[in-house]
Amino acid sequence: MRIGWRLGVTLILFAAGAIVLRMAPPVKSAVNPVSLYAVPLTLGTWVGVEGVPEEILPQDPNEKISVRRTYRNGNHLAWVSVALFVGQDDDARRASINKIYPQRGASLIEPVSFAVPLDGSAAGPITLPAVIVHRDSRRLLVAYWHQIGNRVYGNEYRFRLALMRDVIFARRADALLVRIATPAGPATQVADDLAVVAGLAPFIYAALGQETAK
Amino acid sequence: MNRAAAGEKVVTDVALRVTSPLSWLALGVAAAAALGLYAPVVAGMAAEWSEFPSLSHGFAIPLISAYLLWHRRRLLAEAPVEGSIAGLPLIILALGMLVIGSLGGEPFVARLSLPLALLGTVLFLGGTRVARHAWVPIAYLVFMIPLPYVTLSALTYRSQLFDAELTATALGWLGVPVLRDGVMLHLPNITLEVAADCSSVPAIAALLALGGAYAQMQPRPTWIRVALTLSAAPLGLLSNIVRLIVTSLSAYYLGPVALNNVIHKFNGTTVFLATVVLLVVLDALLTRSWKRAAS
């Protein structure tokens, strides 16, 4: 009798779990893909043209849509990719944001990080991740962040947690991956290279923020 | 001798009186319900096991777990089924993880809840004595769960750098001129890359599972079991370094044709077999020292 009672409780709990999983509303897309084109061709003193070489910023096969541009500001050059990922509640999707920077032929991928006041320093600077990709004698600096709505995530685990929270409570599973690459000089010039990225990033964030907040 | 045999019979009789077939049936029904609930989770894992060669050991884990359970069948049959309320919070925690992981699109959390749900069920329905004998086979199921990609890729890259550095150092000791640039090894006649596929990190779960299964196969003191389980991963890393050194030496002395050799092409199998050999050697050493200390 006692074992029967315990078995009953166990089966009820399992059934409740199955019902919760089955009754959950479907995940929907909240970001209009067109909003990515809000990133203008002119960002301050930077002027852009369409296109980014694949060997600079590889395209992830899972992105739904992306805006890829090459910007120039005097002698400075920067490549920008803003990609929209949807349906990230799918098991198979979770492991797929893996093409952030070029890895093929890279002898060394050196992590660096820097702080940038993306939103005009109202809430303090945000620490963003970046890597210096060493390939033969060339060096490429790639900085990136994940964005859900107006929220920016430089840490991969925090981004995953925020995405999980969004998927569970808001049933939305969209996120943007913003990448900025620029040719990097020798190790002594890292601060200058990061300053180039830090100068461009707030313009991109501002353009995306206006659209995704609507 | 006779008293001991008689005592054993009395204990067995008491246990059998306490344990009715109905109790075991209830435990079986609950375990089957748990597996039914987790069917989509298991299907997702099976898809990854078949897609990625470094995860293919996942198919073997439930079978090894079942064997470990079968291996303990006498102990389980003699354990009284008397249920413990301590299992209920475990079941609730596991279900919470399943719901959060499944709805939140974080399969690792949902997958990790499967062994927890099984352990909670066994504890709640079978009690502490049954759980004491069943926890190892249930915990063994953890080895079938693929690590999250973010963690795996970070570890893999660090391992590539580490492997390249050790290989370059060893080649220097062996008189081979080598310049290491990150994961690149520049030899006079060829440049080799310690690629992600060359890293042993993706196989670490398989190696730990191997060590765990090997440790459980024979009756041994617990400390030897723990040592064998934990040493499988470092032994696997060591095997991989040796493989890289042998491949680099072959490439230096024989040229690019050496990269088509068996050791390089079947890197997973080579590392696995070398780890088994090292585990057997370590087992022999530990057992000998234990027996010597005991005598």
Short mmCIF file of C-alpha atoms in Angstrom, two decimals:
data_model
loop_
_atom_site.label_atom_id
_atom_site.label_comp_id
_atom_site.label_asym_id
_atom_site.label_seq_id
_atom_site.Cartn_x
_atom_site.Cartn_y
_atom_site.Cartn_z
CA MET A 1 0.00 0.00 0.00
CA ARG A 2 2.79 2.35 0.96
CA ILE A 3 4.74 1.58 -2.23
CA GLY A 4 1.55 2.13 -4.20
CA TRP A 5 1.18 5.61 -2.72
CA ARG A 6 4.77 6.46 -3.58
CA LEU A 7 4.38 5.12 -7.09
CA GLY A 8 1.25 7.25 -7.52
CA VAL A 9 3.08 10.43 -6.42
CA THR A 10 5.97 9.67 -8.77
CA LEU A 11 3.70 9.05 -11.75
CA ILE A 12 1.69 12.23 -11.03
CA LEU A 13 4.92 14.28 -10.91
CA PHE A 14 6.13 12.77 -14.18
CA ALA A 15 2.75 13.40 -15.81
CA ALA A 16 2.79 17.01 -14.59
CA GLY A 17 6.25 17.46 -16.11
CA ALA A 18 5.07 16.04 -19.42
CA ILE A 19 2.00 18.32 -19.43
CA VAL A 20 4.08 21.45 -18.74
CA LEU A 21 6.43 20.57 -21.60
CA ARG A 22 3.55 19.83 -23.97
CA MET A 23 1.41 22.87 -23.08
CA ALA A 24 4.18 25.47 -23.44
CA PRO A 25 3.33 28.07 -26.11
CA PRO A 26 5.53 27.98 -29.20
CA VAL A 27 8.61 30.17 -29.43
CA LYS A 28 8.15 33.17 -31.70
CA SER A 29 10.44 35.59 -33.48
CA ALA A 30 10.48 39.10 -32.04
CA VAL A 31 13.04 40.82 -34.24
CA ASN A 32 12.10 42.05 -37.67
CA PRO A 33 14.99 41.00 -39.94
CA VAL A 34 14.65 44.29 -41.81
CA SER A 35 15.78 46.13 -38.65
CA LEU A 36 19.33 44.95 -39.31
CA TYR A 37 19.46 47.33 -42.26
CA ALA A 38 19.07 50.19 -39.79
CA VAL A 39 22.84 50.08 -39.55
CA PRO A 40 23.63 53.04 -41.83
CA LEU A 41 26.34 53.17 -44.44
CA THR A 42 27.77 56.21 -42.71
CA LEU A 43 28.68 55.85 -39.05
CA GLY A 44 30.10 59.15 -37.84
CA THR A 45 33.20 59.65 -39.94
CA TRP A 46 33.18 56.05 -41.12
CA VAL A 47 31.89 55.38 -44.63
CA GLY A 48 30.88 51.87 -45.64
CA VAL A 49 30.34 49.71 -48.68
CA GLU A 50 28.54 46.36 -48.85
CA GLY A 51 30.47 43.13 -48.33
CA VAL A 52 33.04 41.52 -46.06
CA PRO A 53 35.57 38.89 -47.21
CA GLU A 54 34.70 35.43 -45.89
CA GLU A 55 38.26 34.90 -44.62
CA ILE A 56 37.95 38.02 -42.42
CA LEU A 57 34.53 37.36 -40.84
CA PRO A 58 33.20 33.90 -41.74
CA GLN A 59 29.47 33.58 -42.22
CA ASP A 60 27.68 31.17 -39.89
CA PRO A 61 25.43 28.83 -41.89
CA ASN A 62 22.75 29.18 -39.22
CA GLU A 63 22.30 32.92 -39.30
CA LYS A 64 18.92 33.95 -40.72
CA ILE A 65 20.14 37.17 -42.24
CA SER A 66 23.19 39.38 -41.89
CA VAL A 67 24.40 42.82 -42.86
CA ARG A 68 28.06 42.72 -43.83
CA ARG A 69 29.91 45.93 -44.58
CA THR A 70 33.42 47.29 -45.00
CA TYR A 71 33.95 50.71 -43.41
CA ARG A 72 36.78 53.12 -44.00
CA ASN A 73 37.82 56.19 -42.02
CA GLY A 74 40.96 57.80 -43.40
CA ASN A 75 43.67 55.16 -43.10
CA HIS A 76 41.59 52.96 -40.79
CA LEU A 77 39.67 49.97 -42.12
CA ALA A 78 37.02 47.95 -40.32
CA TRP A 79 34.76 45.09 -41.30
CA VAL A 80 31.36 44.82 -39.64
CA SER A 81 28.91 41.94 -39.54
CA VAL A 82 25.53 42.07 -37.80
CA ALA A 83 23.82 38.68 -37.93
CA LEU A 84 20.38 37.65 -36.71
CA PHE A 85 19.94 34.21 -35.21
CA VAL A 86 16.40 32.93 -34.67
CA GLY A 87 14.87 29.78 -33.18
CA GLN A 88 17.66 29.28 -30.70
CA ASP A 89 15.50 27.06 -28.54
CA ASP A 90 16.26 24.26 -31.00
CA ASP A 91 18.70 21.73 -29.51
CA ALA A 92 20.73 21.61 -32.68
CA ARG A 93 21.04 25.41 -32.81
CA ARG A 94 22.68 25.83 -29.44
CA ALA A 95 26.05 24.66 -30.61
CA SER A 96 26.09 26.53 -33.86
CA ILE A 97 27.31 30.06 -33.15
CA ASN A 98 30.83 28.91 -33.68
CA LYS A 99 32.04 31.03 -36.57
CA ILE A 100 32.86 34.24 -34.78
CA TYR A 101 36.38 34.66 -36.10
CA PRO A 102 38.43 32.89 -38.77
CA GLN A 103 40.20 29.85 -37.37
CA ARG A 104 41.47 28.10 -40.47
CA GLY A 105 45.23 28.53 -40.82
CA ALA A 106 45.47 30.60 -37.63
CA SER A 107 48.61 29.86 -35.67
CA LEU A 108 47.43 31.65 -32.55
CA ILE A 109 44.17 33.08 -31.30
CA GLU A 110 44.95 35.50 -28.53
CA PRO A 111 42.06 36.63 -26.33
CA VAL A 112 41.91 40.28 -25.27
CA SER A 113 39.07 42.27 -23.77
CA PHE A 114 38.27 45.94 -23.57
CA ALA A 115 35.67 48.21 -22.04
CA VAL A 116 33.55 50.46 -24.19
CA PRO A 117 30.66 52.78 -23.26
CA LEU A 118 28.26 51.47 -25.90
CA ASP A 119 25.32 53.57 -24.74
CA GLY A 120 27.14 56.85 -24.26
CA SER A 121 28.51 55.88 -20.84
CA ALA A 122 25.11 56.36 -19.19
CA ALA A 123 25.35 52.98 -17.50
CA GLY A 124 29.13 52.68 -17.47
CA PRO A 125 31.35 50.88 -19.96
CA ILE A 126 30.65 47.29 -20.99
CA THR A 127 33.49 44.79 -21.23
CA LEU A 128 33.53 43.15 -24.63
CA PRO A 129 35.54 40.13 -25.74
CA ALA A 130 37.97 40.30 -28.61
CA VAL A 131 40.61 38.08 -30.14
CA ILE A 132 43.74 38.72 -32.17
CA VAL A 133 43.96 36.10 -34.89
CA HIS A 134 47.56 35.44 -35.99
CA ARG A 135 47.83 34.07 -39.53
CA ASP A 136 51.27 33.91 -41.15
CA SER A 137 52.62 37.44 -40.64
CA ARG A 138 49.15 39.04 -40.54
CA ARG A 139 47.14 39.87 -37.46
CA LEU A 140 43.45 40.54 -37.30
CA LEU A 141 41.55 41.97 -34.34
CA VAL A 142 37.96 40.74 -34.00
CA ALA A 143 35.69 42.16 -31.29
CA TYR A 144 32.15 40.92 -30.82
CA TRP A 145 29.07 40.94 -28.65
CA HIS A 146 25.71 39.23 -28.44
CA GLN A 147 22.64 41.41 -28.26
CA ILE A 148 19.07 40.61 -27.18
CA GLY A 149 16.91 43.69 -27.66
CA ASN A 150 18.97 46.48 -26.12
CA ARG A 151 20.88 44.19 -23.81
CA VAL A 152 24.51 43.50 -24.67
CA TYR A 153 26.42 40.41 -23.56
CA GLY A 154 30.16 40.03 -23.87
CA ASN A 155 30.29 36.87 -21.78
CA GLU A 156 29.11 33.72 -23.56
CA TYR A 157 27.70 32.08 -20.43
CA ARG A 158 25.76 35.20 -19.39
CA PHE A 159 24.39 35.41 -22.90
CA ARG A 160 23.25 31.79 -22.74
CA LEU A 161 21.56 32.37 -19.39
CA ALA A 162 19.83 35.51 -20.66
CA LEU A 163 18.69 33.69 -23.77
CA MET A 164 17.36 30.82 -21.68
CA ARG A 165 15.43 33.27 -19.51
CA ASP A 166 14.01 34.95 -22.62
CA VAL A 167 13.01 31.65 -24.19
CA ILE A 168 11.29 30.42 -21.02
CA PHE A 169 9.44 33.55 -19.93
CA ALA A 170 8.97 35.56 -23.13
CA ARG A 171 9.04 32.58 -25.54
CA ARG A 172 11.38 34.57 -27.80
CA ALA A 173 14.57 33.09 -29.14
CA ASP A 174 16.20 35.80 -31.22
CA ALA A 175 19.65 37.27 -30.75
CA LEU A 176 22.07 39.35 -32.72
CA LEU A 177 25.76 38.68 -33.10
CA VAL A 178 27.70 41.86 -33.84
CA ARG A 179 31.31 41.53 -34.98
CA ILE A 180 33.85 44.22 -35.80
CA ALA A 181 37.21 43.30 -37.30
CA THR A 182 40.20 45.49 -38.11
CA PRO A 183 43.77 44.80 -39.20
CA ALA A 184 45.97 44.62 -36.11
CA GLY A 185 49.48 45.93 -35.82
CA PRO A 186 52.26 44.59 -33.61
CA ALA A 187 51.62 43.77 -29.96
CA THR A 188 52.61 47.28 -28.90
CA GLN A 189 49.73 48.75 -30.92
CA VAL A 190 46.91 46.67 -29.44
CA ALA A 191 45.53 49.65 -27.53
CA ASP A 192 45.34 51.68 -30.76
CA ASP A 193 43.62 48.84 -32.60
CA LEU A 194 41.10 48.44 -29.78
CA ALA A 195 40.48 52.19 -29.87
CA VAL A 196 39.46 51.87 -33.54
CA VAL A 197 36.86 49.24 -32.61
CA ALA A 198 35.76 51.20 -29.54
CA GLY A 199 35.15 54.23 -31.74
CA LEU A 200 32.90 52.34 -34.14
CA ALA A 201 30.97 50.09 -31.74
CA PRO A 202 28.69 52.78 -30.14
CA PHE A 203 27.43 53.85 -33.58
CA ILE A 204 26.40 50.30 -34.43
CA TYR A 205 24.81 49.73 -31.04
CA ALA A 206 22.88 52.99 -31.31
CA ALA A 207 21.56 52.10 -34.79
CA LEU A 208 20.49 48.62 -33.70
CA GLY A 209 19.11 49.81 -30.37
CA GLN A 210 16.74 52.26 -31.99
CA GLU A 211 15.26 49.58 -34.22
CA THR A 212 15.11 46.61 -31.84
CA ALA A 213 13.54 48.76 -29.11
CA LYS A 214 10.59 49.66 -31.32
CA MET B 1 32.26 -21.72 8.37
CA ASN B 2 28.84 -23.28 8.85
CA ARG B 3 27.76 -20.48 11.17
CA ALA B 4 28.74 -17.93 8.58
CA ALA B 5 26.79 -19.76 5.88
CA ALA B 6 23.77 -20.05 8.16
CA GLY B 7 24.00 -16.35 9.04
CA GLU B 8 24.11 -15.41 5.39
CA LYS B 9 21.01 -17.52 4.71
CA VAL B 10 19.09 -15.85 7.56
CA VAL B 11 19.99 -12.37 6.23
CA THR B 12 18.88 -13.39 2.73
CA ASP B 13 15.59 -14.81 4.01
CA VAL B 14 14.83 -11.63 5.99
CA ALA B 15 15.58 -9.48 2.95
CA LEU B 16 13.38 -11.58 0.72
CA ARG B 17 10.55 -11.35 3.25
CA VAL B 18 10.82 -7.55 3.25
CA THR B 19 11.14 -7.25 -0.55
CA SER B 20 7.99 -8.30 -2.33
CA PRO B 21 7.84 -8.68 -6.14
CA LEU B 22 5.21 -5.91 -6.12
CA SER B 23 7.78 -3.43 -4.84
CA TRP B 24 10.16 -4.27 -7.65
CA LEU B 25 7.28 -4.03 -10.12
CA ALA B 26 6.47 -0.52 -8.82
CA LEU B 27 10.12 0.46 -9.19
CA GLY B 28 10.15 -0.91 -12.73
CA VAL B 29 6.95 0.99 -13.67
CA ALA B 30 8.36 4.26 -12.30
CA ALA B 31 11.70 3.79 -14.09
CA ALA B 32 9.85 3.05 -17.35
CA ALA B 33 7.69 6.18 -16.87
CA ALA B 34 10.86 8.24 -16.30
CA LEU B 35 12.42 6.89 -19.48
CA GLY B 36 9.19 7.63 -21.37
CA LEU B 37 9.24 11.22 -20.11
CA TYR B 38 12.87 11.56 -21.14
CA ALA B 39 12.47 9.91 -24.56
CA PRO B 40 12.88 13.21 -26.50
CA VAL B 41 15.96 14.08 -24.41
CA VAL B 42 17.53 10.67 -25.10
CA ALA B 43 16.65 10.96 -28.80
CA GLY B 44 18.42 14.34 -28.94
CA MET B 45 21.53 12.85 -27.35
CA ALA B 46 21.45 9.85 -29.70
CA ALA B 47 21.38 12.22 -32.66
CA GLU B 48 24.57 13.88 -31.39
CA TRP B 49 26.22 10.54 -30.63
CA SER B 50 25.73 9.46 -34.22
CA GLU B 51 26.70 12.84 -35.72
CA PHE B 52 29.98 13.45 -33.87
CA PRO B 53 32.57 10.62 -33.78
CA SER B 54 34.06 11.93 -30.52
CA LEU B 55 30.67 11.39 -28.84
CA SER B 56 29.93 7.95 -30.30
CA HIS B 57 30.85 6.29 -26.99
CA GLY B 58 27.44 7.57 -25.80
CA PHE B 59 25.76 4.52 -27.33
CA ALA B 60 27.84 2.22 -25.14
CA ILE B 61 27.21 4.04 -21.85
CA PRO B 62 23.60 2.86 -21.19
CA LEU B 63 24.70 -0.70 -21.99
CA ILE B 64 27.66 -0.50 -19.60
CA SER B 65 25.36 1.07 -17.00
CA ALA B 66 22.91 -1.82 -17.45
CA TYR B 67 25.79 -4.28 -17.08
CA LEU B 68 26.93 -2.59 -13.85
CA LEU B 69 23.36 -2.87 -12.56
CA TRP B 70 23.23 -6.55 -13.55
CA HIS B 71 26.59 -7.08 -11.85
CA ARG B 72 24.97 -5.92 -8.59
CA ARG B 73 21.80 -7.94 -9.01
CA ARG B 74 22.41 -10.15 -5.93
CA LEU B 75 23.05 -7.15 -3.70
CA LEU B 76 19.97 -5.41 -5.11
CA ALA B 77 17.79 -8.49 -4.66
CA GLU B 78 18.85 -8.75 -1.04
CA ALA B 79 18.30 -5.06 -0.26
CA PRO B 80 14.94 -4.31 1.39
CA VAL B 81 12.66 -2.05 -0.66
CA GLU B 82 11.48 0.43 1.93
CA GLY B 83 11.32 3.83 0.20
CA SER B 84 12.83 7.08 1.42
CA ILE B 85 11.23 10.51 1.37
CA ALA B 86 14.69 11.93 0.53
CA GLY B 87 14.08 10.86 -3.06
CA LEU B 88 11.11 13.21 -3.53
CA PRO B 89 13.12 16.50 -3.57
CA LEU B 90 15.52 14.89 -6.05
CA ILE B 91 12.64 13.99 -8.39
CA ILE B 92 11.21 17.51 -8.12
CA LEU B 93 14.65 19.07 -8.72
CA ALA B 94 15.20 16.82 -11.75
CA LEU B 95 11.79 17.69 -13.20
CA GLY B 96 12.51 21.39 -12.67
CA MET B 97 15.79 21.00 -14.55
CA LEU B 98 14.04 19.06 -17.31
CA VAL B 99 11.39 21.76 -17.75
CA ILE B 100 13.88 24.66 -17.61
CA GLY B 101 16.35 22.94 -19.90
CA SER B 102 13.74 21.82 -22.43
CA LEU B 103 11.72 25.03 -22.55
CA GLY B 104 14.83 27.21 -22.32
CA GLY B 105 16.57 25.43 -25.15
CA GLU B 106 19.50 24.40 -22.95
CA PRO B 107 19.72 20.63 -23.53
CA PHE B 108 22.69 20.11 -21.20
CA VAL B 109 20.52 21.05 -18.19
CA ALA B 110 17.68 18.77 -19.35
CA ARG B 111 20.08 15.91 -20.01
CA LEU B 112 21.81 16.24 -16.66
CA SER B 113 18.45 15.82 -14.96
CA LEU B 114 17.97 12.27 -16.31
CA PRO B 115 20.38 10.48 -13.92
CA LEU B 116 19.04 12.69 -11.12
CA ALA B 117 15.44 11.69 -11.87
CA LEU B 118 16.39 8.00 -11.94
CA LEU B 119 18.31 8.27 -8.67
CA GLY B 120 15.43 10.18 -7.04
CA THR B 121 12.96 7.55 -8.21
CA VAL B 122 15.08 4.68 -6.92
CA LEU B 123 15.56 6.46 -3.58
CA PHE B 124 11.89 7.44 -3.21
CA LEU B 125 10.51 4.02 -4.10
CA GLY B 126 13.37 1.68 -3.27
CA GLY B 127 14.97 3.40 -0.31
CA THR B 128 18.52 4.07 0.78
CA ARG B 129 19.75 0.47 0.70
CA VAL B 130 18.61 -0.08 -2.89
CA ALA B 131 19.98 3.34 -3.89
CA ARG B 132 23.32 2.50 -2.28
CA HIS B 133 23.78 -0.37 -4.74
CA ALA B 134 22.20 1.37 -7.74
CA TRP B 135 23.81 4.82 -7.60
CA VAL B 136 27.04 3.89 -9.38
CA PRO B 137 25.31 2.49 -12.52
CA ILE B 138 22.94 5.49 -12.52
CA ALA B 139 25.73 8.03 -12.03
CA TYR B 140 27.65 6.33 -14.83
CA LEU B 141 24.99 7.66 -17.23
CA VAL B 142 26.52 11.14 -16.80
CA PHE B 143 29.27 10.05 -19.21
CA MET B 144 26.78 9.85 -22.07
CA ILE B 145 25.93 13.58 -21.81
CA PRO B 146 27.85 15.74 -24.32
CA LEU B 147 29.57 18.78 -22.79
CA PRO B 148 28.15 22.18 -23.83
CA TYR B 149 29.79 23.38 -27.02
CA VAL B 150 30.97 26.68 -25.50
CA THR B 151 32.91 24.85 -22.79
CA LEU B 152 34.20 22.19 -25.13
CA SER B 153 35.56 24.61 -27.73
CA ALA B 154 37.35 26.73 -25.10
CA LEU B 155 38.96 23.64 -23.55
CA THR B 156 39.87 22.23 -26.96
CA TYR B 157 41.78 25.34 -28.00
CA ARG B 158 43.73 25.47 -24.72
CA SER B 159 44.54 21.79 -25.16
CA GLN B 160 45.79 22.44 -28.73
CA LEU B 161 48.23 25.08 -27.45
CA PHE B 162 49.33 22.86 -24.55
CA ASP B 163 49.83 19.82 -26.82
CA ALA B 164 51.79 21.90 -29.35
CA GLU B 165 54.05 23.33 -26.65
CA LEU B 166 54.84 19.94 -25.10
CA THR B 167 55.38 18.35 -28.51
CA ALA B 168 57.77 21.13 -29.55
CA THR B 169 59.70 20.77 -26.28
CA ALA B 170 59.96 17.00 -26.71
CA LEU B 171 61.07 17.36 -30.35
CA GLY B 172 63.79 19.77 -29.21
CA TRP B 173 65.04 17.19 -26.70
CA LEU B 174 65.07 14.59 -29.48
CA GLY B 175 67.29 16.79 -31.64
CA VAL B 176 64.64 17.89 -34.14
CA PRO B 177 64.86 21.61 -35.00
CA VAL B 178 61.39 23.05 -34.53
CA LEU B 179 59.86 26.51 -34.29
CA ARG B 180 56.49 26.66 -32.57
CA ASP B 181 54.12 29.46 -33.51
CA GLY B 182 50.92 28.97 -31.52
CA VAL B 183 49.49 25.66 -32.74
CA MET B 184 51.86 25.52 -35.72
CA LEU B 185 55.02 23.43 -35.61
CA HIS B 186 57.50 24.53 -38.26
CA LEU B 187 59.94 21.71 -39.00
CA PRO B 188 62.72 22.16 -41.59
CA ASN B 189 60.81 20.19 -44.23
CA ILE B 190 57.16 20.63 -43.25
CA THR B 191 54.77 22.73 -41.17
CA LEU B 192 52.37 20.80 -38.96
CA GLU B 193 49.23 22.17 -37.32
CA VAL B 194 47.94 20.75 -34.03
CA ALA B 195 44.33 21.08 -35.16
CA ALA B 196 41.18 20.77 -33.07
CA ASP B 197 40.80 17.17 -34.29
CA CYS B 198 44.27 16.43 -32.90
CA SER B 199 43.24 17.52 -29.41
CA SER B 200 42.23 14.79 -26.97
CA VAL B 201 39.75 17.04 -25.14
CA PRO B 202 36.69 15.94 -27.15
CA ALA B 203 37.52 12.36 -26.17
CA ILE B 204 37.92 13.11 -22.46
CA ALA B 205 34.36 12.06 -21.63
CA ALA B 206 34.96 8.76 -23.42
CA LEU B 207 38.25 8.26 -21.60
CA LEU B 208 36.66 9.02 -18.22
CA ALA B 209 33.86 6.58 -19.04
CA LEU B 210 36.47 4.01 -19.98
CA GLY B 211 38.33 4.54 -16.70
CA GLY B 212 35.08 4.39 -14.72
CA ALA B 213 33.95 1.15 -16.36
CA TYR B 214 37.39 -0.43 -16.04
CA ALA B 215 37.54 0.48 -12.34
CA GLN B 216 34.14 -1.10 -11.67
CA MET B 217 34.74 -4.37 -13.50
CA GLN B 218 36.76 -6.11 -10.77
CA PRO B 219 36.40 -6.02 -6.99
CA ARG B 220 38.92 -3.41 -5.81
CA PRO B 221 39.35 -1.02 -2.90
CA THR B 222 37.48 2.25 -3.45
CA TRP B 223 40.66 4.33 -3.59
CA ILE B 224 41.99 2.28 -6.51
CA ARG B 225 38.65 2.68 -8.30
CA VAL B 226 38.72 6.44 -7.83
CA ALA B 227 42.37 6.64 -8.90
CA LEU B 228 41.75 4.60 -12.07
CA THR B 229 38.67 6.66 -13.01
CA LEU B 230 40.40 10.00 -12.48
CA SER B 231 43.65 8.99 -14.15
CA ALA B 232 41.98 8.02 -17.45
CA ALA B 233 41.83 11.63 -18.67
CA PRO B 234 45.48 12.55 -17.93
CA LEU B 235 46.62 9.21 -19.34
CA GLY B 236 44.59 10.02 -22.47
CA LEU B 237 46.30 13.41 -22.76
CA LEU B 238 49.68 11.72 -22.33
CA SER B 239 48.84 9.17 -25.04
CA ASN B 240 47.87 11.99 -27.37
CA ILE B 241 51.15 13.86 -26.77
CA VAL B 242 53.11 10.68 -27.53
CA ARG B 243 51.05 10.25 -30.73
CA LEU B 244 51.83 13.84 -31.79
CA ILE B 245 55.54 13.36 -31.12
CA VAL B 246 55.62 10.11 -33.12
CA THR B 247 53.72 11.77 -35.99
CA SER B 248 56.07 14.79 -35.99
CA LEU B 249 59.18 12.57 -35.91
CA SER B 250 57.82 10.51 -38.81
CA ALA B 251 57.07 13.67 -40.78
CA TYR B 252 60.58 15.00 -40.12
CA TYR B 253 62.42 11.83 -41.08
CA LEU B 254 60.09 10.41 -43.76
CA GLY B 255 58.35 13.52 -45.12
CA PRO B 256 54.63 14.30 -45.68
CA VAL B 257 53.90 10.69 -46.61
CA ALA B 258 54.17 9.89 -42.90
CA LEU B 259 50.98 11.84 -42.22
CA ASN B 260 49.03 9.07 -43.90
CA ASN B 261 50.13 6.53 -41.31
CA VAL B 262 47.74 4.64 -39.11
CA ILE B 263 48.75 6.46 -35.91
CA HIS B 264 47.86 9.85 -37.38
CA LYS B 265 44.75 8.92 -39.36
CA PHE B 266 43.06 6.90 -36.62
CA ASN B 267 43.99 9.29 -33.84
CA GLY B 268 40.93 8.51 -31.67
CA THR B 269 41.49 4.77 -31.81
CA THR B 270 45.23 5.13 -31.20
CA VAL B 271 44.72 7.29 -28.11
CA PHE B 272 41.96 4.98 -26.83
CA LEU B 273 44.09 1.84 -27.16
CA ALA B 274 47.16 3.51 -25.63
CA THR B 275 45.03 4.72 -22.70
CA VAL B 276 43.73 1.17 -22.10
CA VAL B 277 47.31 -0.14 -21.98
CA LEU B 278 48.36 2.62 -19.56
CA LEU B 279 45.29 1.94 -17.37
CA VAL B 280 46.16 -1.77 -17.17
CA VAL B 281 49.75 -0.90 -16.19
CA LEU B 282 48.57 1.60 -13.58
CA ASP B 283 46.06 -0.92 -12.23
CA ALA B 284 48.78 -3.55 -11.87
CA LEU B 285 51.06 -1.11 -10.04
CA LEU B 286 48.35 0.10 -7.66
CA THR B 287 47.07 -3.41 -6.94
CA ARG B 288 50.58 -4.68 -6.26
CA SER B 289 51.36 -1.87 -3.85
CA TRP B 290 47.98 -2.35 -2.11
CA LYS B 291 48.58 -6.11 -1.69
CA ARG B 292 52.09 -5.47 -0.44
CA ALA B 293 50.81 -2.97 2.12
CA ALA B 294 48.01 -5.35 3.19
CA SER B 295 50.39 -8.28 3.71
#
